[in-house]
Every structure is written in C-alpha cells, then in structure tokens.
Amino acid sequence: HPTEGNKAHGVVHFSKVEGGVRIVAKIRGLKPGKHGFHIHEYGDCSAPDGTSAGGHYNPFGMPHAGPKAEKRHVGDLGNILADAEGIGSYDLVDRVIQLRCPQAIVGRAVIVHAGEDDLVSQPTGNAGARLGCGVIGIDKE
Ligand code: CU
Ligand code: ZN
C-alpha cells in the first residue's frame, strides 16, 4: 500500500522453494529505475511515512549490504527495478530470509523506497523515503 502522498502499490509473494525463499514482486506506481527494497523489522505500516515499520530487519547485528553479500541484514533485498511504465518487478530466490523461525519474516513489513539502495551506505543504503509499505501475512496455498 502507498504511504501518504505516494502511489506505490502491488503484491509481494514469498514462497518456500529449494535453496531458500522465492520472492516475486510486482509493484506499480513507481518512477522508472531502481528502488530500495527491504524487509523492515515491524509489521506496522500505520505511520503516514512508513517509519512505524522500523529499520531493516537485522537480528544478528550485521552491516547493511546487498542480497548477495556474505554479511548483510536479513532484510536486505537490494533493489526492485521499475520499467518505463513505472512497474517494478522482482524475482529472486534468497537463501537468508526464512518464512518461519529463527529468521522469520512473517509479521514484519516489506518496504519500497523512493531512491536506489547503493548496497553500501550504513545503515540503510541511502534509499530515501518509503513509498509503499506492506505487512507480510499468510496467504491461501
Ligand atoms: Cu527499506
Ligand atoms: Zn539493510
């Protein structure tokens, strides 16, 4: 769902597959280009700017990085790339996040940002404002 004054909206599916969790996202209402894409700590999108979702989900006190990095926040999914129509697509199997304990993401939030995650700046990748926020729940099979 969009945060106040923004238009980002869409669906992110997480499913257990061999080797990890597959993340498939389609998010509309973005500017073309890369947008930081993370799992944030709390499943609370109630603040108009999405800050109620807290920081990146980071249960092991690691530095911020990209999804392929050895040391990263559990929530670091890198960027979602939006096409000329502003439709962002993401499809990746991640080996770090888990649907259930101990690195459970259910009950937390997924956030898409206004800017690109540079995968280096601490602690957020300098990805800017939060355009959309969604609480991760449990779907029908
Ligand atoms: Cu984020
Ligand atoms: Zn991070």
mmCIF file of C-alpha atoms and ligand atoms in Angstrom:
data_model
loop_
_atom_site.group_PDB
_atom_site.id
_atom_site.type_symbol
_atom_site.label_atom_id
_atom_site.label_comp_id
_atom_site.label_asym_id
_atom_site.label_seq_id
_atom_site.Cartn_x
_atom_site.Cartn_y
_atom_site.Cartn_z
ATOM 1 C CA HIS A 1 0.000 0.000 0.000
ATOM 2 C CA PRO A 2 1.244 3.527 -0.706
ATOM 3 C CA THR A 3 2.445 5.777 2.076
ATOM 4 C CA GLU A 4 0.895 9.249 2.279
ATOM 5 C CA GLY A 5 1.264 11.219 -0.972
ATOM 6 C CA ASN A 6 2.650 8.261 -2.931
ATOM 7 C CA LYS A 7 1.242 5.787 -5.441
ATOM 8 C CA ALA A 8 3.322 2.645 -4.971
ATOM 9 C CA HIS A 9 1.093 -0.380 -4.706
ATOM 10 C CA GLY A 10 1.317 -4.048 -5.517
ATOM 11 C CA VAL A 11 1.868 -7.513 -4.175
ATOM 12 C CA VAL A 12 4.943 -9.342 -2.930
ATOM 13 C CA HIS A 13 4.786 -13.118 -2.642
ATOM 14 C CA PHE A 14 7.208 -15.158 -0.548
ATOM 15 C CA SER A 15 7.254 -18.925 -1.018
ATOM 16 C CA LYS A 16 9.449 -21.742 0.220
ATOM 17 C CA VAL A 17 11.495 -23.325 -2.569
ATOM 18 C CA GLU A 18 14.597 -25.490 -2.715
ATOM 19 C CA GLY A 19 17.558 -23.401 -1.599
ATOM 20 C CA GLY A 20 15.616 -20.655 0.102
ATOM 21 C CA VAL A 21 12.613 -18.411 -0.207
ATOM 22 C CA ARG A 22 11.443 -17.152 -3.573
ATOM 23 C CA ILE A 23 10.350 -13.526 -3.640
ATOM 24 C CA VAL A 24 8.159 -12.443 -6.534
ATOM 25 C CA ALA A 25 7.011 -8.821 -6.527
ATOM 26 C CA LYS A 26 5.056 -6.604 -8.885
ATOM 27 C CA ILE A 27 4.777 -3.003 -7.692
ATOM 28 C CA ARG A 28 3.068 -0.272 -9.718
ATOM 29 C CA GLY A 29 3.198 3.498 -9.369
ATOM 30 C CA LEU A 30 7.000 3.851 -9.224
ATOM 31 C CA LYS A 31 9.361 6.145 -11.110
ATOM 32 C CA PRO A 32 11.393 4.186 -13.692
ATOM 33 C CA GLY A 33 14.680 2.935 -12.251
ATOM 34 C CA LYS A 34 15.888 1.221 -9.109
ATOM 35 C CA HIS A 35 14.180 1.431 -5.756
ATOM 36 C CA GLY A 36 15.478 0.104 -2.461
ATOM 37 C CA PHE A 37 13.535 -2.967 -1.397
ATOM 38 C CA HIS A 38 13.805 -4.393 2.105
ATOM 39 C CA ILE A 39 12.131 -6.245 4.896
ATOM 40 C CA HIS A 40 11.770 -3.950 7.859
ATOM 41 C CA GLU A 41 11.565 -5.014 11.472
ATOM 42 C CA TYR A 42 7.950 -4.384 12.435
ATOM 43 C CA GLY A 43 4.694 -5.319 10.735
ATOM 44 C CA ASP A 44 3.312 -1.838 11.291
ATOM 45 C CA CYS A 45 2.576 0.432 8.319
ATOM 46 C CA SER A 46 0.353 2.814 10.302
ATOM 47 C CA ALA A 47 2.625 5.888 10.175
ATOM 48 C CA PRO A 48 1.892 8.157 7.160
ATOM 49 C CA ASP A 49 5.561 7.903 6.091
ATOM 50 C CA GLY A 50 6.009 4.219 6.927
ATOM 51 C CA THR A 51 8.563 4.848 9.696
ATOM 52 C CA SER A 52 6.489 2.714 12.092
ATOM 53 C CA ALA A 53 7.942 -0.331 10.302
ATOM 54 C CA GLY A 54 11.284 0.416 11.978
ATOM 55 C CA GLY A 55 14.700 -0.205 10.447
ATOM 56 C CA HIS A 56 15.908 -3.040 8.258
ATOM 57 C CA TYR A 57 15.274 -6.432 9.816
ATOM 58 C CA ASN A 58 18.691 -7.197 11.317
ATOM 59 C CA PRO A 59 18.537 -9.803 14.082
ATOM 60 C CA PHE A 60 22.290 -10.566 14.003
ATOM 61 C CA GLY A 61 23.781 -7.054 14.171
ATOM 62 C CA MET A 62 25.257 -7.192 10.663
ATOM 63 C CA PRO A 63 26.135 -4.246 8.386
ATOM 64 C CA HIS A 64 23.789 -3.130 5.605
ATOM 65 C CA ALA A 65 24.647 -4.634 2.209
ATOM 66 C CA GLY A 66 23.161 -6.237 -0.879
ATOM 67 C CA PRO A 67 21.289 -9.537 -1.041
ATOM 68 C CA LYS A 68 24.319 -11.492 -2.326
ATOM 69 C CA ALA A 69 26.714 -10.208 0.348
ATOM 70 C CA GLU A 70 28.149 -12.568 2.943
ATOM 71 C CA LYS A 71 27.345 -10.152 5.777
ATOM 72 C CA ARG A 72 24.039 -8.321 5.427
ATOM 73 C CA HIS A 73 20.838 -7.508 7.179
ATOM 74 C CA VAL A 74 18.389 -10.389 6.872
ATOM 75 C CA GLY A 75 16.029 -7.798 5.347
ATOM 76 C CA ASP A 76 18.414 -6.613 2.618
ATOM 77 C CA LEU A 77 16.747 -7.487 -0.685
ATOM 78 C CA GLY A 78 18.615 -4.867 -2.752
ATOM 79 C CA ASN A 79 16.583 -3.026 -5.361
ATOM 80 C CA ILE A 80 13.427 -3.516 -7.371
ATOM 81 C CA LEU A 81 13.775 -2.257 -10.948
ATOM 82 C CA ALA A 82 10.846 -0.286 -12.377
ATOM 83 C CA ASP A 83 10.338 -0.142 -16.154
ATOM 84 C CA ALA A 84 9.293 2.867 -18.284
ATOM 85 C CA GLU A 85 5.663 2.370 -17.199
ATOM 86 C CA GLY A 86 6.702 2.517 -13.551
ATOM 87 C CA ILE A 87 6.058 -1.154 -12.946
ATOM 88 C CA GLY A 88 8.649 -2.737 -10.712
ATOM 89 C CA SER A 89 9.397 -6.445 -10.944
ATOM 90 C CA TYR A 90 11.496 -8.601 -8.653
ATOM 91 C CA ASP A 91 12.037 -12.354 -8.764
ATOM 92 C CA LEU A 92 14.812 -13.835 -6.672
ATOM 93 C CA VAL A 93 15.470 -16.883 -4.518
ATOM 94 C CA ASP A 94 17.019 -15.669 -1.279
ATOM 95 C CA ARG A 95 18.987 -18.049 0.952
ATOM 96 C CA VAL A 96 18.855 -15.890 4.101
ATOM 97 C CA ILE A 97 15.261 -14.969 4.819
ATOM 98 C CA GLN A 98 13.000 -17.622 6.275
ATOM 99 C CA LEU A 99 9.232 -17.871 6.490
ATOM 100 C CA ARG A 100 9.459 -19.390 9.963
ATOM 101 C CA CYS A 101 11.788 -19.013 12.961
ATOM 102 C CA PRO A 102 14.513 -18.072 13.625
ATOM 103 C CA GLN A 103 14.791 -15.592 10.741
ATOM 104 C CA ALA A 104 11.049 -15.332 10.255
ATOM 105 C CA ILE A 105 9.735 -12.553 8.065
ATOM 106 C CA VAL A 106 6.022 -13.226 8.559
ATOM 107 C CA GLY A 107 4.572 -10.419 10.667
ATOM 108 C CA ARG A 108 7.210 -7.923 9.520
ATOM 109 C CA ALA A 109 6.936 -5.370 6.704
ATOM 110 C CA VAL A 110 8.182 -5.057 3.148
ATOM 111 C CA ILE A 111 9.075 -1.507 2.063
ATOM 112 C CA VAL A 112 9.817 0.015 -1.341
ATOM 113 C CA HIS A 113 11.814 3.261 -1.345
ATOM 114 C CA ALA A 114 11.918 6.394 -3.497
ATOM 115 C CA GLY A 115 15.601 6.004 -4.313
ATOM 116 C CA GLU A 116 18.161 3.361 -5.142
ATOM 117 C CA ASP A 117 19.804 1.287 -2.426
ATOM 118 C CA ASP A 118 23.551 1.744 -3.038
ATOM 119 C CA LEU A 119 24.142 -1.511 -1.071
ATOM 120 C CA VAL A 120 26.974 0.222 0.830
ATOM 121 C CA SER A 121 25.816 3.219 2.909
ATOM 122 C CA GLN A 122 25.026 2.410 6.558
ATOM 123 C CA PRO A 123 22.540 1.546 7.865
ATOM 124 C CA THR A 124 20.005 1.921 5.069
ATOM 125 C CA GLY A 125 21.739 2.072 1.677
ATOM 126 C CA ASN A 126 20.632 5.716 1.417
ATOM 127 C CA ALA A 127 17.433 4.678 -0.380
ATOM 128 C CA GLY A 128 15.376 7.658 0.801
ATOM 129 C CA ALA A 129 11.675 7.960 1.597
ATOM 130 C CA ARG A 130 9.361 4.999 1.985
ATOM 131 C CA LEU A 131 6.888 4.922 -0.915
ATOM 132 C CA GLY A 132 4.994 1.791 -0.012
ATOM 133 C CA CYS A 133 4.643 -0.489 2.975
ATOM 134 C CA GLY A 134 3.011 -3.871 3.377
ATOM 135 C CA VAL A 135 2.711 -6.225 6.311
ATOM 136 C CA ILE A 136 3.800 -9.786 5.453
ATOM 137 C CA GLY A 137 0.970 -12.172 6.227
ATOM 138 C CA ILE A 138 -0.008 -15.746 5.462
ATOM 139 C CA ASP A 139 -1.836 -16.454 2.195
ATOM 140 C CA LYS A 140 -4.006 -19.280 0.945
ATOM 141 C CA GLU A 141 -1.887 -22.057 -0.583
HETATM 142 CU CU CU B 1 13.835 -0.213 3.419
HETATM 143 ZN ZN ZN B 2 19.857 -3.091 5.292
#
